[in-house]
């Protein structure tokens, strides 16, 4: 049979030689078997760890194995090699023992499993080798937070929406495995200092669907932002946040609001238009606003009704009311117009503005209108106010006149006793007749000036012709003592009668003329 060096390196034989005469001799034959490289190296695994946690530190032992070769000499010298030397390496432990260790950090999300081939080769000629495969599975560690598929989300909802309407969804993925990759969604709490919390948005914890819980009003809330949080089920859990901006779309749910002229039910003031105005004269402007936005707030103005439709025109975009033609004598003085204000929504909403205009010769013209339309409630109110005002002014004038006349009469009564100083008999003969007639010559004419609100009389001496009159005795029938008691004998001169006042000439000054 074939010799096997590995079974027996040498053989010892005893050889007996016998001749024909019956004699024999014995000798020993030693056969040495020469080794040839007919055995490949053998690899025996002592320990192996799999799966291996991805957070294993470098230098972690994965496997421990031994190698041997039954050949001898160079045929039994073994060398081992590893094909993944970037992540793992072989490290000699003791004699023919080797360790398979990690040399860098593992990442399960990058490589979940490593297939390592260890090759053991001898130094024979030709060399023989053997290969052993290690399959190293990397176990997951919760080292990855969820990641949203967008950096931010913008969702739209129309105002006046139905409650709990679906407006969109958020989505996040976790690169980990198992429970570490299970993502749940929630609304992240927001500090009140940053922005007020929004209670109108909700998110489904499993699917990430975003709902609007109650109807929204564009005019009160045009957009809002919420923060959605995605967290995994790892220990400890990791989370990520994303901003969801909810934009409310406008609907045409607001009719135009007329600001001028005011439509609050009170009588509106009439616009005054001179009859000499030319075509294109600006009478007034209807001002209206719409709380909606976009094309829903685009307003157009139309003349719906007018006393004289051909006299006025309304600008479609600006609402300016202008004369379409010059006024004529046949036109009524008072005109009423009804302007229709319409927005551009679908369906359009509208409002009306009522206004009036008066055609006047000038702004002080108060002539009554002719051929005017039947008066309405507002016209009656205006006429009533005018009548009350005129009556009040007339009464005030009459009272003022009566007071003035009464005060004048009182002043005259206060001045009448002064005429008894000189009776008709005491006057010089040239003045007696004039005194009897109730008049005096020009030499004794004085101007009495009374000022309203003043109790003093101001006498202006006009022309002193006669000298100072000497005192005369009273007429017969009067007691001289009584006269002296009532009127002392004090010389009366022109200077005494006409004292000096600022702005008037004294008697001496006038005599010097």
Short mmCIF file of C-alpha atoms in Angstrom, two decimals:
data_model
loop_
_atom_site.label_atom_id
_atom_site.label_comp_id
_atom_site.label_asym_id
_atom_site.label_seq_id
_atom_site.Cartn_x
_atom_site.Cartn_y
_atom_site.Cartn_z
CA UNK A 1 0.00 0.00 0.00
CA UNK A 2 1.16 3.56 -0.37
CA UNK A 3 3.39 4.87 2.23
CA UNK A 4 2.20 7.77 4.31
CA UNK A 5 4.78 9.91 5.96
CA UNK A 6 2.14 11.31 8.22
CA UNK A 7 1.25 7.74 9.31
CA UNK A 8 4.78 6.45 9.73
CA UNK A 9 7.92 8.32 9.06
CA UNK A 10 10.03 5.07 8.88
CA UNK A 11 9.62 1.36 8.64
CA UNK A 12 11.90 -1.43 10.10
CA UNK A 13 11.92 -4.79 8.34
CA UNK A 14 13.50 -8.15 9.40
CA UNK A 15 14.73 -10.17 6.43
CA UNK A 16 15.53 -13.92 6.80
CA UNK A 17 17.60 -15.62 4.16
CA UNK A 18 17.42 -19.51 4.01
CA UNK A 19 19.43 -21.71 1.74
CA UNK A 20 18.58 -25.12 0.50
CA UNK A 21 20.53 -26.79 3.24
CA UNK A 22 18.28 -25.37 5.81
CA UNK A 23 20.57 -22.62 6.99
CA UNK A 24 19.17 -19.11 7.41
CA UNK A 25 20.29 -15.65 8.37
CA UNK A 26 18.24 -12.62 9.54
CA UNK A 27 18.92 -8.93 8.90
CA UNK A 28 17.07 -5.76 9.65
CA UNK A 29 16.08 -3.31 6.92
CA UNK A 30 15.20 0.29 7.99
CA UNK A 31 13.00 2.14 5.52
CA UNK A 32 12.67 5.90 6.02
CA UNK A 33 9.69 7.57 4.35
CA UNK A 34 10.38 10.91 2.80
CA UNK A 35 7.64 13.53 3.25
CA UNK A 36 5.99 15.09 0.29
CA UNK A 37 3.54 18.00 0.44
CA UNK A 38 0.42 16.00 0.21
CA UNK A 39 -1.53 17.56 3.10
CA UNK A 40 -3.19 20.93 3.08
CA UNK A 41 -3.28 23.03 6.25
CA UNK A 42 -6.21 22.47 8.58
CA UNK A 43 -8.08 25.26 10.46
CA UNK A 44 -10.02 24.53 13.62
CA UNK A 45 -12.29 27.20 15.20
CA UNK A 46 -12.20 27.39 18.92
CA UNK A 47 -14.72 30.24 19.41
CA UNK A 48 -16.79 32.51 17.21
CA UNK A 49 -19.08 35.49 18.15
CA UNK A 50 -21.93 36.40 15.84
CA UNK A 51 -23.89 38.63 15.66
CA UNK A 52 -21.57 41.42 16.64
CA UNK A 53 -22.95 44.70 17.98
CA UNK A 54 -22.30 47.59 15.65
CA UNK A 55 -21.01 49.70 18.47
CA UNK A 56 -18.22 47.21 19.21
CA UNK A 57 -14.97 48.96 19.90
CA UNK A 58 -11.97 48.29 17.64
CA UNK A 59 -9.93 45.27 18.77
CA UNK A 60 -12.94 43.18 19.70
CA UNK A 61 -12.21 39.44 19.19
CA UNK A 62 -14.65 37.88 16.80
CA UNK A 63 -13.14 34.37 16.47
CA UNK A 64 -10.29 32.21 17.82
CA UNK A 65 -8.93 29.35 15.69
CA UNK A 66 -5.89 27.12 15.24
CA UNK A 67 -4.12 25.92 12.09
CA UNK A 68 -1.90 22.89 11.53
CA UNK A 69 -0.30 21.01 8.68
CA UNK A 70 0.53 17.28 8.95
CA UNK A 71 3.41 17.68 6.61
CA UNK A 72 6.83 18.42 7.92
CA UNK A 73 9.49 20.86 7.23
CA UNK A 74 8.63 23.55 4.82
CA UNK A 75 5.56 21.62 3.86
CA UNK A 76 4.23 22.13 7.37
CA UNK A 77 4.95 25.86 7.68
CA UNK A 78 1.60 27.72 7.56
CA UNK A 79 0.69 31.33 6.87
CA UNK A 80 -2.83 32.78 7.24
CA UNK A 81 -4.40 35.64 5.30
CA UNK A 82 -7.70 37.58 5.57
CA UNK A 83 -9.43 39.23 2.64
CA UNK A 84 -11.18 42.06 4.70
CA UNK A 85 -8.24 43.71 6.33
CA UNK A 86 -9.88 47.18 6.41
CA UNK A 87 -12.46 46.18 9.02
CA UNK A 88 -11.07 42.94 10.47
CA UNK A 89 -7.62 41.50 10.87
CA UNK A 90 -5.84 38.33 12.04
CA UNK A 91 -3.69 38.54 15.07
CA UNK A 92 -1.40 35.65 16.21
CA UNK A 93 -2.26 34.65 19.71
CA UNK A 94 -0.10 31.69 20.78
CA UNK A 95 1.91 29.34 18.59
CA UNK A 96 -0.51 28.22 15.91
CA UNK A 97 -3.48 30.10 17.44
CA UNK A 98 -4.92 33.13 15.65
CA UNK A 99 -7.52 35.73 16.62
CA UNK A 100 -9.97 37.42 14.27
CA UNK A 101 -10.45 40.98 15.61
CA UNK A 102 -12.06 44.27 14.50
CA UNK A 103 -9.84 47.14 13.54
CA UNK A 104 -12.48 49.90 12.94
CA UNK A 105 -16.00 50.83 13.97
CA UNK A 106 -18.85 48.90 12.46
CA UNK A 107 -21.95 50.38 10.90
CA UNK A 108 -24.88 48.09 10.53
CA UNK A 109 -26.71 50.61 8.37
CA UNK A 110 -23.78 50.48 5.96
CA UNK A 111 -22.94 46.75 6.15
CA UNK A 112 -25.23 44.45 8.06
CA UNK A 113 -23.14 41.31 7.47
CA UNK A 114 -19.55 40.51 6.71
CA UNK A 115 -18.37 37.30 5.02
CA UNK A 116 -14.73 36.77 5.99
CA UNK A 117 -12.46 34.23 4.32
CA UNK A 118 -9.36 33.12 6.15
CA UNK A 119 -6.81 31.31 3.94
CA UNK A 120 -4.12 29.08 5.45
CA UNK A 121 -1.32 28.06 3.06
CA UNK A 122 1.82 25.99 3.60
CA UNK A 123 5.25 26.58 2.15
CA UNK A 124 5.39 23.36 0.13
CA UNK A 125 6.08 23.11 -3.50
CA UNK A 126 3.58 23.40 -4.83
CA UNK A 127 1.98 25.00 -1.80
CA UNK A 128 -1.29 23.72 -0.54
CA UNK A 129 -3.92 25.89 1.14
CA UNK A 130 -7.27 25.71 2.78
CA UNK A 131 -9.95 28.35 3.34
CA UNK A 132 -12.41 28.88 6.16
CA UNK A 133 -15.35 31.29 5.95
CA UNK A 134 -16.62 33.36 8.87
CA UNK A 135 -20.03 35.01 8.46
CA UNK A 136 -20.23 37.91 10.90
CA UNK A 137 -23.67 39.50 11.38
CA UNK A 138 -23.76 43.02 12.81
CA UNK A 139 -26.54 43.61 15.32
CA UNK A 140 -28.40 46.95 15.39
CA UNK A 141 -27.93 49.65 17.98
CA UNK A 142 -30.27 52.68 18.20
CA UNK A 143 -27.74 55.14 16.89
CA UNK A 144 -29.89 56.80 14.19
CA UNK A 145 -32.70 59.29 14.75
CA UNK A 146 -35.67 59.37 12.38
CA UNK A 147 -35.18 61.48 9.26
CA UNK A 148 -38.05 63.27 7.49
CA UNK A 149 -38.18 63.05 3.73
CA UNK A 150 -38.51 66.86 3.53
CA UNK A 151 -36.85 69.63 5.45
CA UNK A 152 -40.23 71.38 5.85
CA UNK A 153 -43.80 70.88 4.76
CA UNK A 154 -46.37 73.31 3.40
CA UNK A 155 -49.99 72.27 3.39
CA UNK A 156 -53.07 74.13 2.17
CA UNK A 157 -56.64 74.21 3.39
CA UNK A 158 -59.58 76.33 2.26
CA UNK A 159 -61.31 78.44 4.84
CA UNK A 160 -64.67 77.27 6.14
CA UNK A 161 -63.39 73.71 5.86
CA UNK A 162 -65.22 70.75 7.34
CA UNK A 163 -63.91 69.59 10.72
CA UNK A 164 -61.19 66.93 10.77
CA UNK A 165 -60.28 67.40 7.11
CA UNK A 166 -57.11 65.70 5.86
CA UNK A 167 -54.64 68.25 4.50
CA UNK A 168 -51.47 66.18 4.05
CA UNK A 169 -49.02 63.80 5.66
CA UNK A 170 -45.50 63.79 6.98
CA UNK A 171 -43.15 60.85 6.61
CA UNK A 172 -39.97 59.93 8.44
CA UNK A 173 -37.71 56.87 8.19
CA UNK A 174 -35.26 55.37 10.65
CA UNK A 175 -32.18 53.58 9.33
CA UNK A 176 -32.07 51.30 12.34
CA UNK A 177 -33.82 47.95 12.52
CA UNK A 178 -36.55 46.40 14.62
CA UNK A 179 -38.02 48.55 17.34
CA UNK A 180 -35.25 51.05 16.79
CA UNK A 181 -36.81 51.79 13.41
CA UNK A 182 -40.46 52.04 14.52
CA UNK A 183 -41.47 55.71 14.14
CA UNK A 184 -44.36 57.46 15.85
CA UNK A 185 -45.51 61.04 15.21
CA UNK A 186 -46.73 63.73 17.56
CA UNK A 187 -47.02 67.50 17.84
CA UNK A 188 -43.99 68.89 19.58
CA UNK A 189 -44.69 71.38 22.37
CA UNK A 190 -43.78 74.95 21.50
CA UNK A 191 -42.77 77.64 23.95
CA UNK A 192 -45.41 80.34 24.23
CA UNK A 193 -42.75 83.01 23.75
CA UNK A 194 -41.94 81.72 20.26
CA UNK A 195 -45.48 81.53 18.89
CA UNK A 196 -48.92 80.76 20.31
CA UNK A 197 -49.84 77.08 20.25
CA UNK A 198 -52.25 76.01 17.55
CA UNK A 199 -55.10 73.79 18.67
CA UNK A 200 -56.60 73.38 15.22
CA UNK A 201 -54.06 70.85 13.86
CA UNK A 202 -53.65 67.19 14.74
CA UNK A 203 -51.34 64.44 13.44
CA UNK A 204 -51.92 60.69 13.39
CA UNK A 205 -49.25 58.98 15.48
CA UNK A 206 -48.93 55.95 13.18
CA UNK A 207 -49.41 57.27 9.65
CA UNK A 208 -48.32 60.89 10.02
CA UNK A 209 -51.53 62.21 8.43
CA UNK A 210 -52.21 65.85 9.31
CA UNK A 211 -55.80 66.94 10.02
CA UNK A 212 -57.43 70.34 10.60
CA UNK A 213 -59.87 69.85 13.44
CA UNK A 214 -62.14 72.89 13.08
CA UNK A 215 -63.23 75.34 10.38
CA UNK A 216 -60.78 78.17 9.79
CA UNK A 217 -61.41 81.78 8.86
CA UNK A 218 -58.96 83.33 6.41
CA UNK A 219 -59.71 86.82 7.68
CA UNK A 220 -58.67 85.81 11.21
CA UNK A 221 -55.92 83.25 10.51
CA UNK A 222 -54.05 83.26 7.22
CA UNK A 223 -51.35 80.77 8.12
CA UNK A 224 -49.94 78.95 11.09
CA UNK A 225 -47.00 76.73 11.84
CA UNK A 226 -46.77 73.60 13.94
CA UNK A 227 -43.82 71.38 14.80
CA UNK A 228 -44.24 67.65 14.21
CA UNK A 229 -41.94 65.29 16.09
CA UNK A 230 -40.98 61.78 14.94
CA UNK A 231 -39.50 59.45 17.54
CA UNK A 232 -38.36 55.81 17.40
CA UNK A 233 -38.95 53.04 19.92
CA UNK A 234 -35.30 52.56 20.83
CA UNK A 235 -33.82 52.84 24.25
CA UNK A 236 -33.21 55.65 24.72
CA UNK A 237 -35.56 56.92 21.99
CA UNK A 238 -34.25 59.34 19.39
CA UNK A 239 -36.40 61.99 17.77
CA UNK A 240 -36.43 64.57 15.00
CA UNK A 241 -38.62 67.63 14.40
CA UNK A 242 -39.97 69.25 11.27
CA UNK A 243 -41.97 72.44 10.70
CA UNK A 244 -45.34 72.14 9.02
CA UNK A 245 -46.74 75.41 7.64
CA UNK A 246 -50.49 75.43 7.16
CA UNK A 247 -51.70 78.03 4.65
CA UNK A 248 -55.36 79.00 4.67
CA UNK A 249 -56.78 79.69 1.22
CA UNK A 250 -59.30 82.48 0.87
CA UNK A 251 -62.88 81.96 -0.22
CA UNK A 252 -65.25 84.67 -1.29
CA UNK A 253 -67.26 84.77 1.91
CA UNK A 254 -67.19 88.53 2.57
CA UNK A 255 -69.26 91.06 0.69
CA UNK A 256 -67.78 94.51 -0.04
CA UNK A 257 -68.07 97.06 2.77
CA UNK A 258 -68.89 100.64 1.75
CA UNK A 259 -66.90 103.15 3.82
CA UNK A 260 -68.04 106.32 2.06
CA UNK A 261 -70.70 107.46 1.85
CA UNK A 262 -71.64 105.94 5.20
CA UNK A 263 -74.47 103.43 4.96
CA UNK A 264 -75.36 103.35 8.66
CA UNK A 265 -78.95 104.52 8.22
CA UNK A 266 -78.32 108.16 9.12
CA UNK A 267 -79.19 110.84 6.57
CA UNK A 268 -76.34 111.22 4.15
CA UNK A 269 -74.98 114.63 3.25
CA UNK A 270 -75.66 115.74 -0.29
CA UNK A 271 -72.80 116.40 -2.65
CA UNK A 272 -72.89 119.96 -4.00
CA UNK A 273 -72.40 120.31 -7.74
CA UNK A 274 -72.25 123.71 -9.45
CA UNK A 275 -74.58 123.96 -12.44
CA UNK A 276 -71.69 125.44 -14.42
CA UNK A 277 -69.62 122.27 -14.02
CA UNK A 278 -68.33 120.67 -17.17
CA UNK A 279 -68.42 117.04 -18.20
CA UNK A 280 -65.96 114.99 -16.17
CA UNK A 281 -66.45 117.07 -13.01
CA UNK A 282 -65.65 114.92 -9.95
CA UNK A 283 -68.78 114.80 -7.79
CA UNK A 284 -67.61 112.31 -5.18
CA UNK A 285 -65.94 108.94 -4.82
CA UNK A 286 -67.42 105.75 -3.46
CA UNK A 287 -64.89 104.08 -1.15
CA UNK A 288 -65.33 100.38 -0.38
CA UNK A 289 -63.14 97.55 0.89
CA UNK A 290 -63.36 93.77 0.86
CA UNK A 291 -61.96 91.65 3.69
CA UNK A 292 -61.11 88.85 1.26
CA UNK A 293 -57.86 88.69 -0.70
CA UNK A 294 -56.70 88.17 -4.24
CA UNK A 295 -59.30 88.38 -6.94
CA UNK A 296 -61.99 87.99 -4.28
CA UNK A 297 -61.14 91.53 -3.14
CA UNK A 298 -61.03 93.14 -6.59
CA UNK A 299 -63.93 95.60 -6.61
CA UNK A 300 -65.85 97.06 -9.52
CA UNK A 301 -68.39 99.89 -9.38
CA UNK A 302 -71.56 100.22 -11.45
CA UNK A 303 -74.29 102.85 -11.52
CA UNK A 304 -77.35 100.80 -10.62
CA UNK A 305 -79.99 103.52 -10.50
CA UNK A 306 -80.09 107.32 -10.80
CA UNK A 307 -82.65 110.10 -11.01
CA UNK A 308 -81.07 111.17 -14.29
CA UNK A 309 -79.07 108.17 -15.63
CA UNK A 310 -77.48 110.17 -18.41
CA UNK A 311 -76.07 112.88 -16.13
CA UNK A 312 -73.67 110.84 -14.00
CA UNK A 313 -71.15 108.11 -14.64
CA UNK A 314 -69.19 105.87 -12.24
CA UNK A 315 -65.61 104.73 -12.90
CA UNK A 316 -65.46 100.95 -13.05
CA UNK A 317 -62.28 100.51 -11.01
CA UNK A 318 -61.94 103.64 -8.85
CA UNK A 319 -65.57 104.33 -7.93
CA UNK A 320 -65.30 108.01 -8.87
CA UNK A 321 -68.67 109.62 -9.61
CA UNK A 322 -68.34 112.24 -12.35
CA UNK A 323 -70.62 114.29 -14.56
CA UNK A 324 -71.21 112.58 -17.85
CA UNK A 325 -72.42 115.83 -19.42
CA UNK A 326 -72.91 119.44 -18.27
CA UNK A 327 -76.13 120.07 -16.28
CA UNK A 328 -79.01 121.82 -18.01
CA UNK A 329 -82.01 123.81 -16.79
CA UNK A 330 -84.23 120.79 -17.36
CA UNK A 331 -82.29 118.71 -14.85
CA UNK A 332 -83.66 118.35 -11.35
CA UNK A 333 -81.84 120.10 -8.57
CA UNK A 334 -81.73 117.04 -6.33
CA UNK A 335 -80.46 113.73 -7.66
CA UNK A 336 -80.26 110.35 -6.00
CA UNK A 337 -77.83 107.67 -7.13
CA UNK A 338 -77.45 104.02 -6.20
CA UNK A 339 -74.01 102.54 -6.88
CA UNK A 340 -73.48 98.76 -6.98
CA UNK A 341 -70.12 97.54 -5.64
CA UNK A 342 -69.22 93.98 -6.74
CA UNK A 343 -66.19 91.82 -6.00
CA UNK A 344 -64.53 89.40 -8.41
CA UNK A 345 -65.15 86.21 -6.45
CA UNK A 346 -66.99 83.11 -7.57
CA UNK A 347 -69.82 83.56 -6.95
CA UNK A 348 -69.49 87.36 -6.73
CA UNK A 349 -70.82 89.26 -3.73
CA UNK A 350 -72.02 92.85 -3.83
CA UNK A 351 -73.16 95.84 -1.80
CA UNK A 352 -74.91 99.10 -2.66
CA UNK A 353 -74.07 102.70 -1.83
CA UNK A 354 -76.78 105.37 -1.86
CA UNK A 355 -75.80 109.01 -2.32
CA UNK A 356 -77.41 112.28 -3.36
CA UNK A 357 -76.26 115.36 -5.24
CA UNK A 358 -77.58 118.94 -5.40
CA UNK A 359 -77.16 121.16 -8.47
CA UNK A 360 -76.59 124.73 -7.21
CA UNK A 361 -75.72 128.05 -8.81
CA UNK A 362 -73.14 128.44 -6.06
CA UNK A 363 -72.54 126.80 -2.73
CA UNK A 364 -74.77 129.39 -0.97
CA UNK A 365 -77.74 128.75 -3.26
CA UNK A 366 -80.77 127.76 -1.21
CA UNK A 367 -83.47 127.92 -3.92
CA UNK A 368 -86.09 125.24 -3.76
CA UNK A 369 -85.72 122.40 -6.23
CA UNK A 370 -88.11 122.30 -9.15
CA UNK A 371 -89.20 119.17 -10.83
CA UNK A 372 -87.44 117.13 -8.17
CA UNK A 373 -88.48 113.59 -7.45
CA UNK A 374 -90.98 112.92 -4.65
CA UNK A 375 -89.37 113.63 -1.32
CA UNK A 376 -88.40 110.70 0.79
CA UNK A 377 -87.89 110.39 4.52
CA UNK A 378 -84.38 111.82 4.41
CA UNK A 379 -85.58 114.88 2.43
CA UNK A 380 -88.33 115.57 4.97
CA UNK A 381 -85.83 115.41 7.80
CA UNK A 382 -83.52 117.86 6.06
CA UNK A 383 -86.39 120.31 5.42
CA UNK A 384 -87.49 120.08 9.04
CA UNK A 385 -83.99 120.85 10.26
CA UNK A 386 -83.77 123.90 7.97
CA UNK A 387 -87.13 125.28 9.16
CA UNK A 388 -86.21 124.85 12.82
CA UNK A 389 -82.90 126.62 12.23
CA UNK A 390 -84.56 129.58 10.47
CA UNK A 391 -87.19 129.97 13.21
CA UNK A 392 -84.54 129.89 15.91
CA UNK A 393 -82.43 132.53 14.15
CA UNK A 394 -85.49 134.77 13.62
CA UNK A 395 -86.53 134.54 17.27
CA UNK A 396 -83.02 135.33 18.38
CA UNK A 397 -82.98 138.43 16.15
CA UNK A 398 -86.35 139.66 17.45
CA UNK A 399 -85.34 139.18 21.07
CA UNK A 400 -82.06 141.03 20.49
CA UNK A 401 -83.92 143.93 18.80
CA UNK A 402 -86.47 144.18 21.62
CA UNK A 403 -83.75 144.27 24.25
CA UNK A 404 -81.90 147.00 22.36
CA UNK A 405 -85.04 149.18 21.98
CA UNK A 406 -85.93 148.75 25.65
CA UNK A 407 -82.49 149.84 26.76
CA UNK A 408 -82.67 152.89 24.48
CA UNK A 409 -86.00 153.88 26.03
CA UNK A 410 -84.57 153.55 29.53
CA UNK A 411 -81.67 155.81 28.63
CA UNK A 412 -84.02 158.49 27.28
CA UNK A 413 -86.09 158.45 30.49
CA UNK A 414 -82.97 158.94 32.54
CA UNK A 415 -82.08 162.05 30.50
CA UNK A 416 -85.53 163.82 30.61
CA UNK A 417 -85.18 165.45 34.14
CA UNK A 418 -82.24 167.49 32.95
CA UNK A 419 -84.54 169.71 30.83
CA UNK A 420 -86.18 171.33 33.88
CA UNK A 421 -83.09 173.39 34.51
CA UNK A 422 -84.33 175.89 32.05
CA UNK A 423 -88.04 176.38 31.49
CA UNK A 424 -89.44 178.09 28.47
CA UNK A 425 -89.71 181.36 30.41
CA UNK A 426 -86.07 181.26 31.46
CA UNK A 427 -84.75 180.99 27.93
CA UNK A 428 -83.88 184.08 26.05
CA UNK A 429 -86.64 185.44 23.91
CA UNK A 430 -84.99 184.15 20.77
CA UNK A 431 -85.17 180.59 22.06
CA UNK A 432 -88.63 180.59 23.62
CA UNK A 433 -90.47 179.78 20.47
CA UNK A 434 -88.07 177.05 19.59
CA UNK A 435 -88.41 175.58 23.04
CA UNK A 436 -92.19 175.69 22.75
CA UNK A 437 -91.94 173.88 19.46
CA UNK A 438 -89.91 171.15 21.13
CA UNK A 439 -86.72 171.92 19.21
CA UNK A 440 -83.60 173.91 19.81
CA UNK A 441 -81.48 175.85 17.40
CA UNK A 442 -78.38 174.21 16.05
CA UNK A 443 -76.36 175.91 18.77
CA UNK A 444 -77.96 173.59 21.33
CA UNK A 445 -77.94 170.42 19.37
CA UNK A 446 -76.02 167.61 20.93
CA UNK A 447 -75.48 164.11 19.69
CA UNK A 448 -76.33 161.40 22.20
CA UNK A 449 -74.37 158.26 21.58
CA UNK A 450 -75.40 155.14 23.47
CA UNK A 451 -73.38 151.99 23.27
CA UNK A 452 -74.94 148.63 23.87
CA UNK A 453 -73.96 147.26 27.23
CA UNK A 454 -72.82 150.63 28.59
CA UNK A 455 -74.67 152.66 31.22
CA UNK A 456 -72.92 155.97 30.46
CA UNK A 457 -74.10 158.64 28.01
CA UNK A 458 -71.60 160.30 25.79
CA UNK A 459 -72.32 163.84 24.65
CA UNK A 460 -70.47 165.26 21.72
CA UNK A 461 -70.60 169.05 21.55
CA UNK A 462 -71.17 169.96 17.95
CA UNK A 463 -71.23 173.76 17.71
CA UNK A 464 -71.24 176.09 20.72
CA UNK A 465 -72.72 179.34 19.34
CA UNK A 466 -74.04 180.92 22.50
CA UNK A 467 -71.96 181.76 25.57
CA UNK A 468 -72.66 180.27 28.93
CA UNK A 469 -76.18 181.12 30.07
CA UNK A 470 -76.54 182.77 33.47
CA UNK A 471 -78.82 181.09 35.85
CA UNK A 472 -82.46 182.29 35.62
CA UNK A 473 -85.13 182.24 38.25
CA UNK A 474 -87.75 179.56 37.95
CA UNK A 475 -91.17 180.29 36.52
CA UNK A 476 -93.89 181.87 38.61
CA UNK A 477 -95.68 179.63 40.96
CA UNK A 478 -92.59 177.82 42.11
CA UNK A 479 -90.97 178.29 45.46
CA UNK A 480 -87.50 179.84 45.17
CA UNK A 481 -86.35 177.96 48.19
CA UNK A 482 -87.60 174.75 46.70
CA UNK A 483 -85.72 175.60 43.54
CA UNK A 484 -82.56 176.22 45.43
CA UNK A 485 -83.04 173.04 47.34
CA UNK A 486 -83.56 170.94 44.22
CA UNK A 487 -81.20 172.77 41.91
CA UNK A 488 -78.39 174.79 43.55
CA UNK A 489 -77.19 177.86 41.81
CA UNK A 490 -74.25 176.46 40.00
CA UNK A 491 -73.11 178.20 36.85
CA UNK A 492 -73.77 175.99 33.90
CA UNK A 493 -71.54 176.52 30.93
CA UNK A 494 -70.94 174.70 27.69
CA UNK A 495 -67.84 173.11 29.20
CA UNK A 496 -69.97 171.65 32.02
CA UNK A 497 -72.56 170.29 29.62
CA UNK A 498 -70.04 168.87 27.21
CA UNK A 499 -67.10 167.41 29.12
CA UNK A 500 -64.05 166.34 27.26
CA UNK A 501 -63.96 162.75 26.02
CA UNK A 502 -61.32 161.01 24.05
CA UNK A 503 -62.05 161.36 20.37
CA UNK A 504 -64.35 164.47 20.73
CA UNK A 505 -63.77 168.26 20.75
CA UNK A 506 -64.28 170.22 23.95
CA UNK A 507 -66.25 173.47 23.96
CA UNK A 508 -63.13 175.63 24.24
CA UNK A 509 -61.48 173.74 21.41
CA UNK A 510 -64.58 174.20 19.28
CA UNK A 511 -64.83 177.96 20.14
CA UNK A 512 -61.29 178.41 18.99
CA UNK A 513 -62.26 177.20 15.49
#
